[in-house]
Amino acid sequence: MSRKSILVVDDEKSQREILEMILSGEGYDVTTASSGEAAMKFVEKRHFDLVLTDLKMTGMSGLDLLKELTDYDKSIIVVLLTAHGSVDSAVDALRLGAFDYLQKPYDSEKLLDTISRALQKLDTLDVEIISESAEMDKVKKMILKVAKSNSTVLIRGESGTGKELIARAIHKNSPRSNNIFQAVNCAAINENLLESELFGHEKGSFTGAVADKKGLFEIADGGTLFLDEIGELDISLQAKILRALQEKQIRRVGGTKEIEVDVRVVTATNRDLLKMTEDGRFREDLYYRLNVLAIDVPPLRDRATDVPLLMNYFIRKHTRNTKREIKIEKDAEKVLLEYGYPGNVRQLESAVERAILLCENDTITREDLPPEMLQQNGTGGSEVFKLPPGGVNFEDVEKSLITQAMERTDNNITRSAKLLGLTFRTLQYRLEKYGIKRESDGSDNESDEDE
Ligand SMILES: Nc1ncnc2c1ncn2[C@@H]1O[C@H](COP(=O)(O)OP(=O)(O)OP(=O)(O)O)[C@@H](O)[C@H]1O
Ligand SMILES: [Mg+2]
């Protein structure tokens, strides 16, 4: 984490100097102000992680400052210094949202301990994102970083990886957390309705518009608007969203006046937006605007260390209001831990939930797990496909799998053959049969063949 910034407020010069010395000695980035009024001026100019203020000052008191600060930015942590005997006001301060108070004379160790406890609060997320993998640590760090800004965020990841949870975490950890978090799924509503949902409409602007209606941008004013599945947004609406992001103004359907909105927009998609821009299905300008702050959520199969943790978490979550103590038999646990989870965390959660419902004697066995999980495990890890009701064109499936394997391995025949469970020669034969050309022909050395 970056160096934390502290604003020290005291009307006594010697006090400011001592505090500055102690705190900068610990590596904090310290600024001092000689009054509450001066402190507010600093706060309006830049962000501070923590404000350490004296309680009794001429002019604005520490309590007044606390009130102004929490009105201005809910994420600032406030610690008060009180003279001996003013514990009552200190308790008031806690009620008003101060993190803690210290009585003077304080010793510097106690002071530093309080400050460090207060700042730790900043680094802990206020939404339960269960993980211990390095991959998710990176994601959590990004969440805390972007939460402080007002920029638009794009969350990318496969279905069920936790994109919405992350959007909520961004909001919860942002200065807007006391205002509304409004989610809208762009795929669930048709284009015309969605425009009026987002931007509102004026009475009579279309059949059915019987009264003026506020849109979600107006409703989320001061808060966060989560545009889920942004890749499904119709191209004409993309232009309107871009305009709202750029101008911070919207116009209701059928309206003429511009309405100012203060909304932080967070978006999510499981699509490859860059590819969509190449195909002309997603506006390039909107893509680049969204892509400035992007968070990539790794699929569950790429963070295996999170699986046992999530498994136990979901067991607790789904038995929370019961007295049940669920156990898992070893071979059922093995299946859960080794499965590939194409549906990611959501699939793990529903498997656990289902098993808790089905299991007898509070013990989860293999039989309580969904069949698709057992199939994969039972056939030595090779993919098992469900034959669709209408059947398939077998050669197309084969060709597509081979192409995917070659893409994934950068046209390495040996590794592709391994992925497909074929021998080098068999794969080579099929590549020729289907006319799938390797770009780097000849570079795949036959000597690393392990037949
Ligand atoms: N790290 C995690 N810790 C705890 N719960 C999680 C975690 N990741 C996901 N979940 C849970 O898994 C479920 C799916 O997550 P979420 O809805 O956020 O995924 P998503 O990426 O938005 O999926 P989709 O693309 O299908 O909309 C939710 O119930 C969520 O609470
Ligand atoms: Mg979602």
Coordinates of C-alpha atoms and ligand atoms in Angstrom, one line a residue:
M1 CA 0.0 0.0 0.0
S2 CA 1.1 3.5 -0.7
R3 CA 2.3 6.0 2.0
K4 CA -0.6 7.1 4.1
S5 CA -1.4 10.8 4.5
I6 CA -2.2 12.4 7.8
L7 CA -3.5 15.9 8.5
V8 CA -2.6 17.2 11.9
V9 CA -4.8 19.9 13.3
D10 CA -3.9 21.9 16.4
D11 CA -3.9 25.5 17.3
E12 CA -0.7 25.2 19.3
K13 CA 2.5 25.4 17.3
S14 CA 4.6 23.3 19.6
Q15 CA 2.0 20.5 19.6
R16 CA 1.9 20.5 15.8
E17 CA 5.6 20.3 15.6
I18 CA 5.9 17.4 18.0
L19 CA 3.1 15.4 16.3
E20 CA 4.7 16.1 12.9
M21 CA 8.0 14.8 14.1
I22 CA 6.6 11.6 15.6
L23 CA 4.4 10.8 12.6
S24 CA 6.9 11.6 9.8
G25 CA 9.4 9.6 11.7
E26 CA 7.1 6.6 11.1
G27 CA 7.1 7.3 7.4
Y28 CA 3.6 9.0 7.2
D29 CA 3.1 11.8 4.8
V30 CA 2.2 14.6 7.3
T31 CA 0.6 18.0 6.7
T32 CA -0.3 20.4 9.5
A33 CA -3.1 23.0 10.0
S34 CA -3.4 25.5 12.7
S35 CA -7.2 25.6 12.8
G36 CA -10.3 23.7 11.8
E37 CA -11.0 26.2 9.1
A38 CA -7.5 25.8 7.6
A39 CA -7.9 22.0 7.8
M40 CA -11.1 22.1 5.7
K41 CA -9.2 24.1 3.1
F42 CA -6.6 21.4 2.8
V43 CA -9.2 18.7 2.7
E44 CA -11.0 20.3 -0.2
K45 CA -7.8 20.5 -2.1
R46 CA -6.5 16.9 -1.7
H47 CA -7.2 13.6 -0.1
F48 CA -6.1 12.6 3.4
D49 CA -6.4 9.1 4.8
L50 CA -6.6 10.3 8.4
V51 CA -7.1 13.6 10.3
L52 CA -5.7 13.9 13.8
T53 CA -7.2 16.8 15.5
D54 CA -7.1 18.5 18.9
L55 CA -10.6 18.7 20.5
K56 CA -10.4 22.1 22.1
M57 CA -9.2 24.9 19.7
T58 CA -10.0 28.5 19.3
G59 CA -12.6 29.0 16.5
M60 CA -13.9 25.7 15.1
S61 CA -13.6 22.9 17.7
G62 CA -12.4 19.4 17.0
L63 CA -16.1 18.2 17.2
D64 CA -17.2 20.9 14.6
L65 CA -14.4 19.8 12.4
L66 CA -15.3 16.2 12.7
K67 CA -18.9 17.0 11.6
E68 CA -17.7 19.0 8.6
L69 CA -15.2 16.2 7.6
T70 CA -17.7 13.4 7.8
D71 CA -20.2 15.5 5.7
Y72 CA -17.5 16.2 3.2
D73 CA -15.9 12.8 2.8
K74 CA -17.1 9.7 4.6
S75 CA -13.9 7.8 4.0
I76 CA -11.7 10.1 6.1
I77 CA -10.7 8.6 9.4
V78 CA -10.7 11.0 12.3
V79 CA -8.8 10.6 15.6
L80 CA -9.1 13.2 18.4
L81 CA -6.7 14.4 21.0
T82 CA -8.4 15.5 24.2
A83 CA -7.1 17.2 27.3
H84 CA -7.5 15.4 30.5
G85 CA -11.1 15.7 31.8
S86 CA -12.9 16.2 28.5
V87 CA -13.9 12.5 28.1
D88 CA -17.6 13.4 27.7
S89 CA -16.9 15.3 24.4
A90 CA -14.6 12.5 23.4
V91 CA -17.5 10.0 23.7
D92 CA -19.6 12.4 21.7
A93 CA -16.9 12.3 19.1
L94 CA -17.1 8.6 18.8
R95 CA -20.8 8.8 18.4
L96 CA -20.3 11.2 15.6
G97 CA -18.1 8.8 13.8
A98 CA -14.5 9.4 15.1
F99 CA -12.4 6.3 15.0
D100 CA -10.9 6.8 18.5
Y101 CA -9.6 9.5 20.9
L102 CA -6.3 9.8 22.9
Q103 CA -6.0 11.6 26.1
K104 CA -3.2 14.1 26.6
P105 CA -0.5 13.7 27.7
Y106 CA -0.2 10.7 25.3
D107 CA 2.9 8.6 24.9
S108 CA 4.1 8.4 21.3
E109 CA 3.9 4.6 21.2
K110 CA 0.2 4.6 22.1
L111 CA -0.4 7.4 19.5
L112 CA 1.3 5.4 16.8
D113 CA -0.6 2.3 17.7
T114 CA -3.9 4.0 17.5
I115 CA -3.0 5.6 14.2
S116 CA -1.9 2.3 12.7
R117 CA -5.1 0.5 13.9
A118 CA -7.1 3.3 12.3
L119 CA -5.3 3.1 9.0
Q120 CA -5.7 -0.7 8.9
K121 CA -9.4 -0.2 8.6
L122 CA -8.7 1.4 5.3
D123 CA -7.1 -1.7 4.0
T124 CA -9.8 -4.1 4.9
L125 CA -12.7 -4.4 2.5
D126 CA -16.2 -3.8 3.7
V127 CA -17.8 -6.6 1.6
E128 CA -17.0 -10.3 2.1
I129 CA -14.8 -11.3 -0.8
I130 CA -13.5 -14.6 0.3
S131 CA -10.1 -15.4 -1.1
E132 CA -6.5 -16.1 -0.3
S133 CA -4.9 -16.4 -3.7
A134 CA -2.3 -13.9 -4.9
E135 CA -4.5 -13.3 -8.0
M136 CA -7.4 -12.1 -5.8
D137 CA -5.1 -10.1 -3.6
K138 CA -4.3 -8.1 -6.7
V139 CA -8.0 -7.6 -7.4
K140 CA -8.7 -6.5 -3.8
K141 CA -5.8 -4.0 -4.0
M142 CA -7.3 -2.6 -7.2
I143 CA -10.7 -2.3 -5.6
L144 CA -9.3 -0.2 -2.7
K145 CA -7.4 1.9 -5.1
V146 CA -10.2 2.7 -7.5
A147 CA -12.8 3.1 -4.8
K148 CA -11.3 6.4 -3.8
S149 CA -11.7 7.9 -7.3
N150 CA -14.7 8.9 -9.3
S151 CA -13.5 7.3 -12.5
T152 CA -15.6 4.8 -14.4
V153 CA -14.4 1.2 -13.9
L154 CA -14.7 -1.8 -16.1
I155 CA -14.8 -5.2 -14.4
R156 CA -14.0 -8.1 -16.8
G157 CA -14.4 -11.8 -16.0
E158 CA -16.2 -15.0 -16.9
S159 CA -19.7 -15.6 -15.7
G160 CA -19.9 -16.3 -12.0
T161 CA -16.4 -15.0 -11.0
G162 CA -17.8 -12.3 -8.6
K163 CA -18.1 -9.2 -10.8
E164 CA -21.2 -7.9 -9.1
L165 CA -19.7 -8.5 -5.7
I166 CA -16.6 -6.5 -6.7
A167 CA -18.8 -3.7 -8.0
R168 CA -20.5 -3.5 -4.6
A169 CA -17.2 -3.6 -2.9
I170 CA -16.0 -0.6 -4.9
H171 CA -19.1 1.3 -3.8
K172 CA -18.9 0.2 -0.2
N173 CA -15.3 1.3 0.1
S174 CA -15.9 4.6 -1.7
P175 CA -16.8 8.0 -0.3
R176 CA -20.2 7.4 -1.8
S177 CA -20.9 4.4 0.4
N178 CA -23.7 6.1 2.3
N179 CA -25.6 6.8 -0.9
I180 CA -27.4 4.5 -3.2
F181 CA -25.8 1.6 -5.2
Q182 CA -28.1 1.0 -8.2
A183 CA -27.6 -2.0 -10.4
V184 CA -29.0 -2.5 -13.9
N185 CA -28.6 -5.4 -16.2
C186 CA -28.3 -4.1 -19.7
A187 CA -29.0 -7.5 -21.2
A188 CA -32.3 -8.0 -19.4
I189 CA -34.3 -5.0 -20.7
N190 CA -35.0 -4.2 -24.4
E191 CA -33.3 -1.2 -25.9
N192 CA -36.2 1.3 -25.9
L193 CA -37.2 0.5 -22.4
L194 CA -33.6 0.6 -21.2
E195 CA -33.1 4.1 -22.5
S196 CA -36.1 5.4 -20.5
E197 CA -35.0 3.3 -17.5
L198 CA -31.5 4.9 -17.6
F199 CA -32.4 8.4 -18.5
G200 CA -36.0 8.8 -17.5
H201 CA -38.7 10.3 -19.7
E202 CA -41.1 13.2 -19.9
K203 CA -44.8 12.7 -19.9
G204 CA -46.2 12.0 -23.4
S205 CA -42.8 11.2 -25.0
F206 CA -44.1 7.8 -26.1
T207 CA -47.3 5.8 -25.7
G208 CA -47.4 4.7 -22.1
A209 CA -45.3 7.6 -20.8
V210 CA -48.2 8.8 -18.7
A211 CA -46.1 10.9 -16.3
D212 CA -42.6 12.3 -16.0
K213 CA -40.2 9.7 -14.7
K214 CA -36.7 9.9 -13.3
G215 CA -34.2 7.6 -14.8
L216 CA -31.6 5.5 -12.9
F217 CA -28.9 8.1 -13.5
E218 CA -31.0 10.7 -11.6
I219 CA -31.9 8.2 -9.0
A220 CA -28.3 7.2 -8.4
D221 CA -27.3 10.8 -8.0
G222 CA -24.5 11.0 -5.4
G223 CA -24.1 7.3 -5.5
T224 CA -22.9 4.5 -7.8
L225 CA -24.6 3.1 -10.9
F226 CA -23.6 -0.4 -11.9
L227 CA -24.2 -1.2 -15.6
D228 CA -23.9 -4.9 -15.7
E229 CA -23.4 -6.8 -19.0
I230 CA -22.4 -3.6 -20.8
G231 CA -21.4 -5.6 -23.8
E232 CA -25.1 -6.2 -24.6
L233 CA -25.8 -2.5 -24.8
D234 CA -27.3 -1.5 -28.1
I235 CA -25.0 0.7 -30.2
S236 CA -27.3 3.8 -30.1
L237 CA -27.4 3.6 -26.3
Q238 CA -23.7 3.3 -26.2
A239 CA -23.4 6.8 -27.6
K240 CA -25.8 8.1 -25.0
I241 CA -23.9 6.5 -22.2
L242 CA -20.7 7.9 -23.5
R243 CA -22.2 11.3 -23.5
A244 CA -23.5 11.0 -20.0
L245 CA -20.0 9.9 -18.8
Q246 CA -18.3 12.8 -20.6
E247 CA -20.7 15.6 -19.9
K248 CA -22.0 14.4 -16.5
Q249 CA -25.4 15.5 -17.9
I250 CA -28.3 13.5 -19.1
R251 CA -31.4 14.3 -21.1
R252 CA -34.7 12.5 -20.4
V253 CA -36.4 10.7 -23.3
G254 CA -38.6 13.4 -24.9
G255 CA -37.0 16.1 -22.8
T256 CA -35.0 19.1 -23.9
K257 CA -33.3 20.2 -20.8
E258 CA -29.9 18.9 -19.6
I259 CA -29.9 17.5 -16.1
E260 CA -26.7 17.5 -14.1
V261 CA -25.9 14.2 -12.5
D262 CA -23.2 13.2 -10.0
V263 CA -22.9 9.5 -10.6
R264 CA -20.0 7.1 -10.4
V265 CA -20.4 4.4 -13.0
V266 CA -19.1 0.9 -12.6
T267 CA -19.5 -1.5 -15.6
A268 CA -19.0 -5.3 -16.0
T269 CA -18.9 -7.7 -18.9
N270 CA -17.9 -11.3 -19.7
R271 CA -17.4 -10.4 -23.3
D272 CA -14.3 -9.4 -25.2
L273 CA -15.1 -5.7 -25.8
L274 CA -11.9 -5.1 -27.7
K275 CA -12.9 -7.8 -30.2
M276 CA -16.4 -6.3 -30.3
T277 CA -15.0 -2.9 -31.3
E278 CA -13.1 -4.6 -34.1
D279 CA -16.4 -6.2 -35.3
G280 CA -18.1 -2.8 -35.0
R281 CA -20.4 -4.0 -32.3
F282 CA -19.0 -1.8 -29.6
R283 CA -18.0 1.8 -29.9
E284 CA -14.3 2.3 -29.8
D285 CA -14.5 5.7 -27.9
L286 CA -16.7 4.2 -25.2
Y287 CA -14.4 1.2 -25.0
Y288 CA -11.3 3.3 -24.4
R289 CA -13.1 5.4 -21.9
L290 CA -14.2 2.4 -19.9
N291 CA -10.9 0.6 -20.3
V292 CA -8.9 3.3 -18.3
L293 CA -9.6 1.5 -15.1
A294 CA -10.2 -2.2 -15.8
I295 CA -10.2 -4.9 -13.2
D296 CA -9.7 -8.5 -14.5
V297 CA -11.3 -11.1 -12.3
P298 CA -9.5 -14.5 -12.8
P299 CA -11.6 -17.6 -13.4
L300 CA -11.8 -19.9 -10.4
R301 CA -9.7 -22.6 -12.1
D302 CA -6.8 -20.2 -12.1
R303 CA -6.9 -19.7 -8.4
A304 CA -7.3 -23.1 -7.0
T305 CA -6.2 -22.1 -3.5
D306 CA -9.5 -20.2 -3.1
V307 CA -11.6 -23.3 -3.7
P308 CA -11.3 -24.9 -0.2
L309 CA -11.9 -21.6 1.4
L310 CA -15.0 -20.8 -0.6
M311 CA -16.3 -24.3 -0.1
N312 CA -16.2 -24.0 3.7
Y313 CA -17.5 -20.4 3.5
F314 CA -20.5 -21.5 1.5
I315 CA -21.2 -24.4 3.8
R316 CA -21.3 -21.9 6.7
K317 CA -23.3 -19.4 4.7
H318 CA -26.0 -21.9 3.9
T319 CA -26.3 -23.4 7.4
R320 CA -26.0 -20.1 9.2
N321 CA -29.5 -20.1 10.7
T322 CA -29.6 -23.8 11.5
K323 CA -27.9 -26.0 14.1
R324 CA -26.6 -28.3 11.4
E325 CA -22.9 -29.3 11.3
I326 CA -22.1 -30.4 7.8
K327 CA -19.3 -32.9 7.1
I328 CA -17.9 -33.8 3.7
E329 CA -16.7 -37.3 2.8
K330 CA -13.2 -37.4 1.5
D331 CA -14.1 -38.5 -2.1
A332 CA -16.8 -35.9 -2.4
E333 CA -14.4 -33.2 -1.1
K334 CA -11.9 -34.4 -3.7
V335 CA -14.4 -33.9 -6.5
L336 CA -15.2 -30.4 -5.3
L337 CA -11.5 -29.4 -5.0
E338 CA -10.5 -30.8 -8.3
Y339 CA -13.3 -29.7 -10.6
G340 CA -12.7 -27.1 -13.3
Y341 CA -15.7 -24.9 -12.6
P342 CA -16.7 -23.4 -16.0
G343 CA -19.4 -21.6 -14.0
N344 CA -16.8 -20.3 -11.5
V345 CA -17.8 -19.3 -7.9
R346 CA -21.5 -19.3 -8.6
Q347 CA -21.3 -22.9 -9.7
L348 CA -19.3 -23.9 -6.6
E349 CA -21.9 -22.1 -4.4
S350 CA -24.9 -23.8 -6.0
A351 CA -23.2 -27.2 -5.9
V352 CA -22.6 -26.7 -2.1
E353 CA -26.1 -25.4 -1.5
R354 CA -27.7 -28.3 -3.4
A355 CA -25.5 -30.9 -1.6
I356 CA -26.6 -29.4 1.8
L357 CA -30.2 -29.9 0.8
L358 CA -29.8 -33.4 -0.5
C359 CA -27.3 -34.9 2.0
E360 CA -28.4 -37.4 4.7
N361 CA -27.0 -37.4 8.2
D362 CA -25.4 -34.0 7.5
T363 CA -22.7 -35.7 5.5
I364 CA -22.1 -34.7 1.9
T365 CA -21.2 -37.7 -0.3
R366 CA -20.4 -38.0 -4.0
E367 CA -24.0 -38.8 -4.7
D368 CA -25.0 -35.3 -3.4
L369 CA -22.9 -33.6 -6.1
P370 CA -24.3 -32.5 -9.5
P371 CA -23.8 -35.2 -12.2
E372 CA -21.6 -32.9 -14.4
M373 CA -19.0 -32.7 -11.7
L374 CA -18.8 -36.4 -11.2
Q375 CA -18.6 -37.1 -14.9
Q376 CA -15.5 -34.9 -15.4
N377 CA -13.9 -36.5 -12.4
G378 CA -14.8 -40.1 -13.3
T379 CA -13.2 -40.0 -16.8
G380 CA -9.7 -39.0 -15.8
G381 CA -10.2 -35.3 -16.4
S382 CA -11.1 -35.2 -20.1
E383 CA -14.0 -33.0 -21.0
V384 CA -17.4 -34.6 -21.3
F385 CA -19.9 -32.9 -23.6
K386 CA -23.6 -33.2 -23.4
L387 CA -25.0 -34.1 -26.8
P388 CA -27.5 -31.3 -27.7
P389 CA -31.1 -32.5 -28.4
G390 CA -30.6 -31.7 -32.1
G391 CA -27.3 -33.5 -32.4
V392 CA -24.0 -32.1 -33.7
N393 CA -21.8 -32.1 -36.8
F394 CA -19.0 -34.2 -35.4
E395 CA -16.4 -32.9 -37.8
D396 CA -17.2 -29.3 -36.8
V397 CA -16.8 -30.1 -33.2
E398 CA -13.5 -31.9 -33.7
K399 CA -12.2 -29.1 -35.9
S400 CA -13.2 -26.4 -33.4
L401 CA -11.5 -28.3 -30.5
I402 CA -8.3 -28.7 -32.5
T403 CA -8.3 -25.0 -33.5
Q404 CA -8.8 -24.0 -29.9
A405 CA -6.0 -26.2 -28.6
M406 CA -3.7 -24.8 -31.3
E407 CA -4.6 -21.3 -30.4
R408 CA -4.1 -21.9 -26.7
T409 CA -0.6 -23.4 -27.2
D410 CA 0.6 -20.9 -29.8
N411 CA 0.5 -23.6 -32.5
N412 CA 2.5 -26.1 -30.6
I413 CA 1.5 -29.6 -31.8
T414 CA 3.0 -31.5 -28.9
R415 CA 1.2 -29.5 -26.3
S416 CA -2.1 -29.3 -28.3
A417 CA -2.0 -33.1 -28.7
K418 CA -1.6 -33.4 -24.9
L419 CA -4.6 -31.1 -24.3
L420 CA -6.7 -33.2 -26.7
G421 CA -5.5 -36.6 -25.5
L422 CA -4.2 -37.4 -29.0
T423 CA -0.8 -38.6 -30.2
F424 CA 1.4 -36.2 -32.1
R425 CA 1.0 -38.1 -35.3
T426 CA -2.8 -38.3 -35.0
L427 CA -3.1 -34.6 -34.4
Q428 CA -0.7 -33.9 -37.3
Y429 CA -2.9 -36.1 -39.5
R430 CA -6.1 -34.2 -38.5
L431 CA -4.5 -30.8 -38.9
E432 CA -3.7 -31.8 -42.5
K433 CA -7.2 -33.3 -43.0
Y434 CA -8.9 -30.2 -41.9
G435 CA -6.4 -27.9 -43.5
I436 CA -5.6 -26.1 -40.2
K437 CA -2.4 -24.4 -41.0
R438 CA 0.2 -23.7 -38.3
E439 CA 1.5 -20.2 -38.6
S440 CA 5.0 -21.2 -37.5
D441 CA 5.2 -24.3 -39.7
G442 CA 8.2 -26.4 -38.9
S443 CA 9.0 -24.7 -35.6
D444 CA 7.4 -27.4 -33.6
N445 CA 10.3 -29.7 -33.0
E446 CA 9.3 -33.3 -33.4
S447 CA 12.0 -34.4 -31.0
D448 CA 10.0 -33.2 -28.0
E449 CA 7.3 -35.6 -29.0
D450 CA 6.7 -38.0 -26.1
E451 CA 5.1 -41.0 -27.9
Ligands
LIG1 N1 -14.8 -14.3 -3.6 C1 -16.0 -14.5 -3.3 N2 -16.4 -14.6 -2.0 C2 -17.6 -14.9 -1.6 N3 -18.7 -15.0 -2.5 C3 -18.4 -14.9 -3.8 C4 -17.1 -14.6 -4.3 N4 -17.1 -14.5 -5.6 C5 -18.4 -14.8 -6.0 N5 -19.2 -15.0 -4.9 C6 -20.6 -15.3 -4.9 O1 -20.8 -16.0 -6.1 C7 -22.0 -15.6 -6.7 C8 -21.8 -15.1 -8.1 O2 -21.1 -13.8 -8.0 P1 -21.5 -12.6 -8.9 O3 -22.9 -12.5 -9.1 O4 -20.8 -11.4 -8.3 O5 -20.8 -13.0 -10.3 P2 -20.7 -12.3 -11.7 O6 -19.3 -12.3 -12.2 O7 -21.5 -11.0 -11.6 O8 -21.6 -13.4 -12.6 P3 -22.4 -13.1 -14.0 O9 -21.4 -12.8 -15.0 O10 -23.0 -14.5 -14.2 O11 -23.4 -12.1 -13.7 C9 -22.7 -14.6 -5.8 O12 -23.6 -15.2 -4.9 C10 -21.5 -14.0 -5.0 O13 -21.8 -13.5 -3.8
MG2 MG -23.2 -10.4 -12.6

